[in-house]
PDB file of C-alpha atoms and ligand atoms in Angstrom:
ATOM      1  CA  UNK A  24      52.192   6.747  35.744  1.00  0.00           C
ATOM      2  CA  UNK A  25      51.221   3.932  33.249  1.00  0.00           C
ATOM      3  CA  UNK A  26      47.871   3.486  35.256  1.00  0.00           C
ATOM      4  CA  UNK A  27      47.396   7.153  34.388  1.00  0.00           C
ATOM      5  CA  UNK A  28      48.317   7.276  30.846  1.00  0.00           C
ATOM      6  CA  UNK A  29      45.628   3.958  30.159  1.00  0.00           C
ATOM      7  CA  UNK A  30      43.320   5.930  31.657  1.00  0.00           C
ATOM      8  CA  UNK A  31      43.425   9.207  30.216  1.00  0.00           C
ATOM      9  CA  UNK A  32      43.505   6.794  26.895  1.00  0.00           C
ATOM     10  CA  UNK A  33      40.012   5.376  28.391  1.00  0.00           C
ATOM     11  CA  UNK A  34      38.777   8.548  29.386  1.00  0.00           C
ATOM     12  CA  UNK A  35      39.985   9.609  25.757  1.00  0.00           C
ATOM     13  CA  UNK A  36      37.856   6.710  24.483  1.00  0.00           C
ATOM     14  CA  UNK A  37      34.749   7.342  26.432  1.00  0.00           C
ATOM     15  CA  UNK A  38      34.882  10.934  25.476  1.00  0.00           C
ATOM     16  CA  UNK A  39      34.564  10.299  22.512  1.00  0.00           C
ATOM     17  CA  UNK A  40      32.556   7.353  21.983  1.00  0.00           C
ATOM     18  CA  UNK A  41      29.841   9.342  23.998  1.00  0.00           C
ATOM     19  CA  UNK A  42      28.451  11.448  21.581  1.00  0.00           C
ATOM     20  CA  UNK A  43      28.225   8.281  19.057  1.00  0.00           C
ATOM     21  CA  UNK A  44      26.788   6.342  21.718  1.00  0.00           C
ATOM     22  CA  UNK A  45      24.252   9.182  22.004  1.00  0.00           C
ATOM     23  CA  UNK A  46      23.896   9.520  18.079  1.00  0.00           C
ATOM     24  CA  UNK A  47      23.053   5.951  17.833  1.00  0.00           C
ATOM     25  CA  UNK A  48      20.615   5.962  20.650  1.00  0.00           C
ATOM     26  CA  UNK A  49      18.436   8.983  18.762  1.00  0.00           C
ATOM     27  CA  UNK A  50      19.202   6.923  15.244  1.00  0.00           C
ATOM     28  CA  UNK A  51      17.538   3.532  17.066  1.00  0.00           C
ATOM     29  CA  UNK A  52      14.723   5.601  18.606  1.00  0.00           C
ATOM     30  CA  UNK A  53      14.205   7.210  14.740  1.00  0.00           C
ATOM     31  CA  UNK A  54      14.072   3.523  13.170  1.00  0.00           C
ATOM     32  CA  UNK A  55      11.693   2.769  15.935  1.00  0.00           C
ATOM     33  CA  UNK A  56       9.886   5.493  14.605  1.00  0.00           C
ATOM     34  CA  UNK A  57       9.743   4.185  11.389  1.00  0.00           C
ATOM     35  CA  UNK A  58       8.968   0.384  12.819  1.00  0.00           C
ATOM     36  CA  UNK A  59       5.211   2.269  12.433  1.00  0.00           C
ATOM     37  CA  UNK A  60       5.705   0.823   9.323  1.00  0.00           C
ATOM     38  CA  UNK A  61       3.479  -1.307  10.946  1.00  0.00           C
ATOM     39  CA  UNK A  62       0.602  -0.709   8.600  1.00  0.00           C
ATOM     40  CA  UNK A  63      -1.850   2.224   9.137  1.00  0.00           C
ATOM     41  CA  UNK A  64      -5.016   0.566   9.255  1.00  0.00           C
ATOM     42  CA  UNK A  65      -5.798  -3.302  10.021  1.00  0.00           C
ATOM     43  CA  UNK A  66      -6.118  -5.549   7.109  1.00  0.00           C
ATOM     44  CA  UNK A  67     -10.094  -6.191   7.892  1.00  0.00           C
ATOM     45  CA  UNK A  68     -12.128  -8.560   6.402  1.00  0.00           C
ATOM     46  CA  UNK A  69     -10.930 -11.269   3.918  1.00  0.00           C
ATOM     47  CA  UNK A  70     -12.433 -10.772   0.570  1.00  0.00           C
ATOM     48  CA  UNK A  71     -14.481 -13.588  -0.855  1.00  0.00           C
ATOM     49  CA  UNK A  72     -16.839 -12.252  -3.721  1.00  0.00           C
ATOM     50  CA  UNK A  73     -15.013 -13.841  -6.456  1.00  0.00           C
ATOM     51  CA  UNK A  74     -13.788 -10.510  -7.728  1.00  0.00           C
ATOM     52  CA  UNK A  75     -10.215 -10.748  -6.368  1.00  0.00           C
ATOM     53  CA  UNK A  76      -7.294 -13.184  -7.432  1.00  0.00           C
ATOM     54  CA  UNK A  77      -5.116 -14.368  -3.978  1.00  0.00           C
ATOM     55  CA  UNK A  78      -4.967 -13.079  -0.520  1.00  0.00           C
ATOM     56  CA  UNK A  79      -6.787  -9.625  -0.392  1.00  0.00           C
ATOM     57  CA  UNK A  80      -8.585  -7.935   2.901  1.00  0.00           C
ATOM     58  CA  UNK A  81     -11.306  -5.159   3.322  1.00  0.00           C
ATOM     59  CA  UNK A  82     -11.673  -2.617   6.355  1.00  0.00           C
ATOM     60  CA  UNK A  83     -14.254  -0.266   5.904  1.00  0.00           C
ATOM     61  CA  UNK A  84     -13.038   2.858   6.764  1.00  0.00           C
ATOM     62  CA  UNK A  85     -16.424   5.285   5.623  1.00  0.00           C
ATOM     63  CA  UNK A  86     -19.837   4.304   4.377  1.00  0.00           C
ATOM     64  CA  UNK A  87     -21.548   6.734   1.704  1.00  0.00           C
ATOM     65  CA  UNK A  88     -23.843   9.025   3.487  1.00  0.00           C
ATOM     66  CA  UNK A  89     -25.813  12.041   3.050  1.00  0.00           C
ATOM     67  CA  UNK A  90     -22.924  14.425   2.775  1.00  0.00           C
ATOM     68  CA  UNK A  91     -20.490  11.863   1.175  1.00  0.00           C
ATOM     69  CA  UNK A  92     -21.968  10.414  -2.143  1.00  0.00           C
ATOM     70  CA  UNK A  93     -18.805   8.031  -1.987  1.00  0.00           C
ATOM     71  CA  UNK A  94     -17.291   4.973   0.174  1.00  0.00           C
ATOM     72  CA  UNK A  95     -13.801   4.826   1.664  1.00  0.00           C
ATOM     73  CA  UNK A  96     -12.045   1.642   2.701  1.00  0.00           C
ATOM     74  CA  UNK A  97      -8.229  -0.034   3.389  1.00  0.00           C
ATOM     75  CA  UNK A  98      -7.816  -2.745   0.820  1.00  0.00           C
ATOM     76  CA  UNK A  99      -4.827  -5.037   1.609  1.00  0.00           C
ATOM     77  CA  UNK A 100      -3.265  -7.261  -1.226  1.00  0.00           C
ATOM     78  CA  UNK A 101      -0.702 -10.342  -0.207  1.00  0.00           C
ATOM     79  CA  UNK A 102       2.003 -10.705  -2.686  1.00  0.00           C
ATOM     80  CA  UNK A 103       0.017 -11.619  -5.781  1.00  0.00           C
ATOM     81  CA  UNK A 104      -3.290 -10.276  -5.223  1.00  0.00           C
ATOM     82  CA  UNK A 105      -5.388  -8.375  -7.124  1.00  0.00           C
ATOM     83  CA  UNK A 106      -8.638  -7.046  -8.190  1.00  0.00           C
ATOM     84  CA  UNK A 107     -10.473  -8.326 -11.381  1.00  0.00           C
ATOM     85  CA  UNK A 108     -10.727  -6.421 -14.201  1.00  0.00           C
ATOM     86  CA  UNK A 109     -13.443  -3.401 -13.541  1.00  0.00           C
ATOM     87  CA  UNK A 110     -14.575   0.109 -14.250  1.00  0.00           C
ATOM     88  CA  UNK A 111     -16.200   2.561 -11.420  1.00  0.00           C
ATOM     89  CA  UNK A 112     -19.392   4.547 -12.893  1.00  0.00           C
ATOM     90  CA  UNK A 113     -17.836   8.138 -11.421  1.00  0.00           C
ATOM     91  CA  UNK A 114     -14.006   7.380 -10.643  1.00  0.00           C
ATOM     92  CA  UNK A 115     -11.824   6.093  -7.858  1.00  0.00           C
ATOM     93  CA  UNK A 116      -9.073   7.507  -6.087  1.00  0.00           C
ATOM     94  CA  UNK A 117      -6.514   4.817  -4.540  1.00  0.00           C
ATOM     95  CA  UNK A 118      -3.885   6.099  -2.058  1.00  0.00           C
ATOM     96  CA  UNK A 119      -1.303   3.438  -1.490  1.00  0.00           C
ATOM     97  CA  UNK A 120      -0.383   3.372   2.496  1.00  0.00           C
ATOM     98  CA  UNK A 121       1.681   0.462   1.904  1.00  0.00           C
ATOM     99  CA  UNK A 122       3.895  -1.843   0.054  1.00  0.00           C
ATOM    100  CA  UNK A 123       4.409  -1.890  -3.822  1.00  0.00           C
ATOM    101  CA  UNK A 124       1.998  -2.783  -6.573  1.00  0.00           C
ATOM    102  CA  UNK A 125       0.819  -2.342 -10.056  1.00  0.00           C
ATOM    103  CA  UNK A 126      -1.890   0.188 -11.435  1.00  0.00           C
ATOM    104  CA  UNK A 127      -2.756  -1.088 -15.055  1.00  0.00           C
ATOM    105  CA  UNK A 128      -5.556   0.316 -17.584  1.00  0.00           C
ATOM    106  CA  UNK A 129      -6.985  -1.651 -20.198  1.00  0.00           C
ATOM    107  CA  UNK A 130      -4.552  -1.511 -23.547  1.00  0.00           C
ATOM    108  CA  UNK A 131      -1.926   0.413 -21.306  1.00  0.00           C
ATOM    109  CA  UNK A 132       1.400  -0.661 -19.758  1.00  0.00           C
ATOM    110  CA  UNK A 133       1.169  -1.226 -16.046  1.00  0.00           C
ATOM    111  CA  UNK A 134       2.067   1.517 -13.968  1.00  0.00           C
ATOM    112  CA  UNK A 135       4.320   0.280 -10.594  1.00  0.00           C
ATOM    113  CA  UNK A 136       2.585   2.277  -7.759  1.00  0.00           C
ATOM    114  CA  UNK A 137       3.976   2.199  -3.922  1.00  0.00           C
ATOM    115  CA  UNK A 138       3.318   3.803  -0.995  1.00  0.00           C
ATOM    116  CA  UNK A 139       2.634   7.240  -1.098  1.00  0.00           C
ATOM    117  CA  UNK A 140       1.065   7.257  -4.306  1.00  0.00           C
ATOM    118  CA  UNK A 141      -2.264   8.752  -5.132  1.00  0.00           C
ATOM    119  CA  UNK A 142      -4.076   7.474  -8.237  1.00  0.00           C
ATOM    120  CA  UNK A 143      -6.939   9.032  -9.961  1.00  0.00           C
ATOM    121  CA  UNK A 144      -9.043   6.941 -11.845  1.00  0.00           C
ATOM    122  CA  UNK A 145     -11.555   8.319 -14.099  1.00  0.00           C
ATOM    123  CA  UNK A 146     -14.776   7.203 -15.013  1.00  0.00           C
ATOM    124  CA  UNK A 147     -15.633   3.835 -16.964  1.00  0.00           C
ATOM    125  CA  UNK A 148     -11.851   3.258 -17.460  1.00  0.00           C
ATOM    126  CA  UNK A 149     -11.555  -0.138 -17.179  1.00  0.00           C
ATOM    127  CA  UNK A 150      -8.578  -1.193 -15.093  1.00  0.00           C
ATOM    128  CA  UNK A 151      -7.085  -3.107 -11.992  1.00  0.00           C
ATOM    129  CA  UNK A 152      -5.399  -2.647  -9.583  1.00  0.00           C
ATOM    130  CA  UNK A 153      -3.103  -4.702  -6.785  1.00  0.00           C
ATOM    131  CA  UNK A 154       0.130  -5.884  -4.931  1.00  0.00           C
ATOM    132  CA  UNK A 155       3.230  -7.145  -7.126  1.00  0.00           C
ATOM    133  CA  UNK A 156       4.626 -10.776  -7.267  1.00  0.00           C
ATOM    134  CA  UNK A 157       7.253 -10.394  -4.361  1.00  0.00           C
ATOM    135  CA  UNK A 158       5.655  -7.471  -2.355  1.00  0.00           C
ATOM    136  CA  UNK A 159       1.873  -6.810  -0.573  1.00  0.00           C
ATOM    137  CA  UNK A 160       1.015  -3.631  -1.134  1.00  0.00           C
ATOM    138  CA  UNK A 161      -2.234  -1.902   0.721  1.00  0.00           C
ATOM    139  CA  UNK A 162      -4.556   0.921  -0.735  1.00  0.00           C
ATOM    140  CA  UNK A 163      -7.358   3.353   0.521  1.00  0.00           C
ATOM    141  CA  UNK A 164      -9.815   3.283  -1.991  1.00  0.00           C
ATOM    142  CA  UNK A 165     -12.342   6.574  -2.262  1.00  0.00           C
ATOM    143  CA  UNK A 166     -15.158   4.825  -4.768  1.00  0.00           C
ATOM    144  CA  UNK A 167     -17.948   7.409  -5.650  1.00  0.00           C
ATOM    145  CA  UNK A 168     -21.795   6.357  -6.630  1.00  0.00           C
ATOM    146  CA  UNK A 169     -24.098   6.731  -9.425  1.00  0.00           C
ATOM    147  CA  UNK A 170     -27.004   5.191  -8.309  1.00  0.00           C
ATOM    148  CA  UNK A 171     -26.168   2.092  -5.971  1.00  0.00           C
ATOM    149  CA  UNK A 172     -23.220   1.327  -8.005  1.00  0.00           C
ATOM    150  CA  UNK A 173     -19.703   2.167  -7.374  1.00  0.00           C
ATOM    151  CA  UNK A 174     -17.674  -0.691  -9.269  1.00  0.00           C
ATOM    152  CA  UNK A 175     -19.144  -2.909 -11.984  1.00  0.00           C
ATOM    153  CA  UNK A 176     -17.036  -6.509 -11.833  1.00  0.00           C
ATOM    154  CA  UNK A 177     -15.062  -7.785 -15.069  1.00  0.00           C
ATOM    155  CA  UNK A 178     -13.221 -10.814 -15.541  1.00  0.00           C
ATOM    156  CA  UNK A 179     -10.089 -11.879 -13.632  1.00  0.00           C
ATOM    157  CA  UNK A 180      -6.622 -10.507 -14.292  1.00  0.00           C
ATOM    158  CA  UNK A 181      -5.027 -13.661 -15.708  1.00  0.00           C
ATOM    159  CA  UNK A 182      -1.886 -15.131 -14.452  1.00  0.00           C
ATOM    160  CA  UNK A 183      -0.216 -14.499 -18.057  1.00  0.00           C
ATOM    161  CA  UNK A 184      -1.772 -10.722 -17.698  1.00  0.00           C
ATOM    162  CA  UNK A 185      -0.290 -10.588 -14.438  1.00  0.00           C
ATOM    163  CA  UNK A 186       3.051 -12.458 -14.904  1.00  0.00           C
ATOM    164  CA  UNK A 187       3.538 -10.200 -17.976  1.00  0.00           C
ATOM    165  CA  UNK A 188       3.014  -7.002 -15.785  1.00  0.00           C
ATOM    166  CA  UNK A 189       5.446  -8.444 -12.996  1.00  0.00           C
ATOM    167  CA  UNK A 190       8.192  -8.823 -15.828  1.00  0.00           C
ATOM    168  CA  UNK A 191       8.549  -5.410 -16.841  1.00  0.00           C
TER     169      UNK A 191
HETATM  170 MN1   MN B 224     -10.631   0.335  -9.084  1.00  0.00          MN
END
């Protein structure tokens, strides 16, 4: 009779453990889902032209051609990285796939920009753009022509520019 009564308990138990066990297995298969956090497009390419400060990485995603007068890569920032200073002669758009950054134009506060974020950048603004301090942070960037020129190089974001932004 005791025998019985421990395992209706356990039967109790299971009963209702069951449905949490089965909640928790769909809640591990959804964070697996979101382990494709694993980042949309391979970081490519290290960058080495002298127009970027740290750790940053190019894949080429689409070159310019005759129906698309503009080029579209994956840029990939390590904590720290960033562009130079610059402008782009018609615009770029930057769509940040992920991580957490900064967007900053010339004279203006930075603007924090993270995953999911689409930034339009007019014309001849001068600006930069890149990861933050303590996070990478990876863009596509959609960089229209005039001519054969899509970006025209400044000077380096300095580490007190930078620092400043990062301590805002
Ligand atoms: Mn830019």
């Amino acid at each position: 009779m005791k025998l019985n009564t421990k395992s209706a308990i356990y039967a109790l138990l299971i009963g209702a453990f069951l449905p949490i066990a089965a909640f928790s297995q769909h809640k591990t298969s959804a964070n697996m889902t979101n382990q494709n956090n694993a980042p949309l497009f391979e970081k490519g390419d290290k960058l080495t032209n002298g127009y970027f400060t740290g750790d940053a990485y190019l894949f080429p995603l689409l070159a310019r051609d005759k129906n698309n007068d503009f080029a579209i890569g994956s840029v990939t920032f390590e904590a720290g990285a960033r562009t130079n200073w610059h402008t782009h002669p018609q615009g770029q758009v930057l769509i940040v796939t992920e991580g957490a950054g900064y967007y900053q134009e010339k004279g203006q506060p930075a603007q924090p920009i993270k995953k999911g974020d689409v930034i339009n950048i007019p014309e001849n603004v001068e600006h930069w753009h890149g990861a933050a301090a303590m996070s990478k942070m990876a863009h596509i960037a959609i960089t229209s022509y005039e001519g054969e020129t899509n970006v025209v190089w400044l000077k380096p974001v300095s580490e007190e520019e930078y620092s400043a932004v990062n301590k805002q």
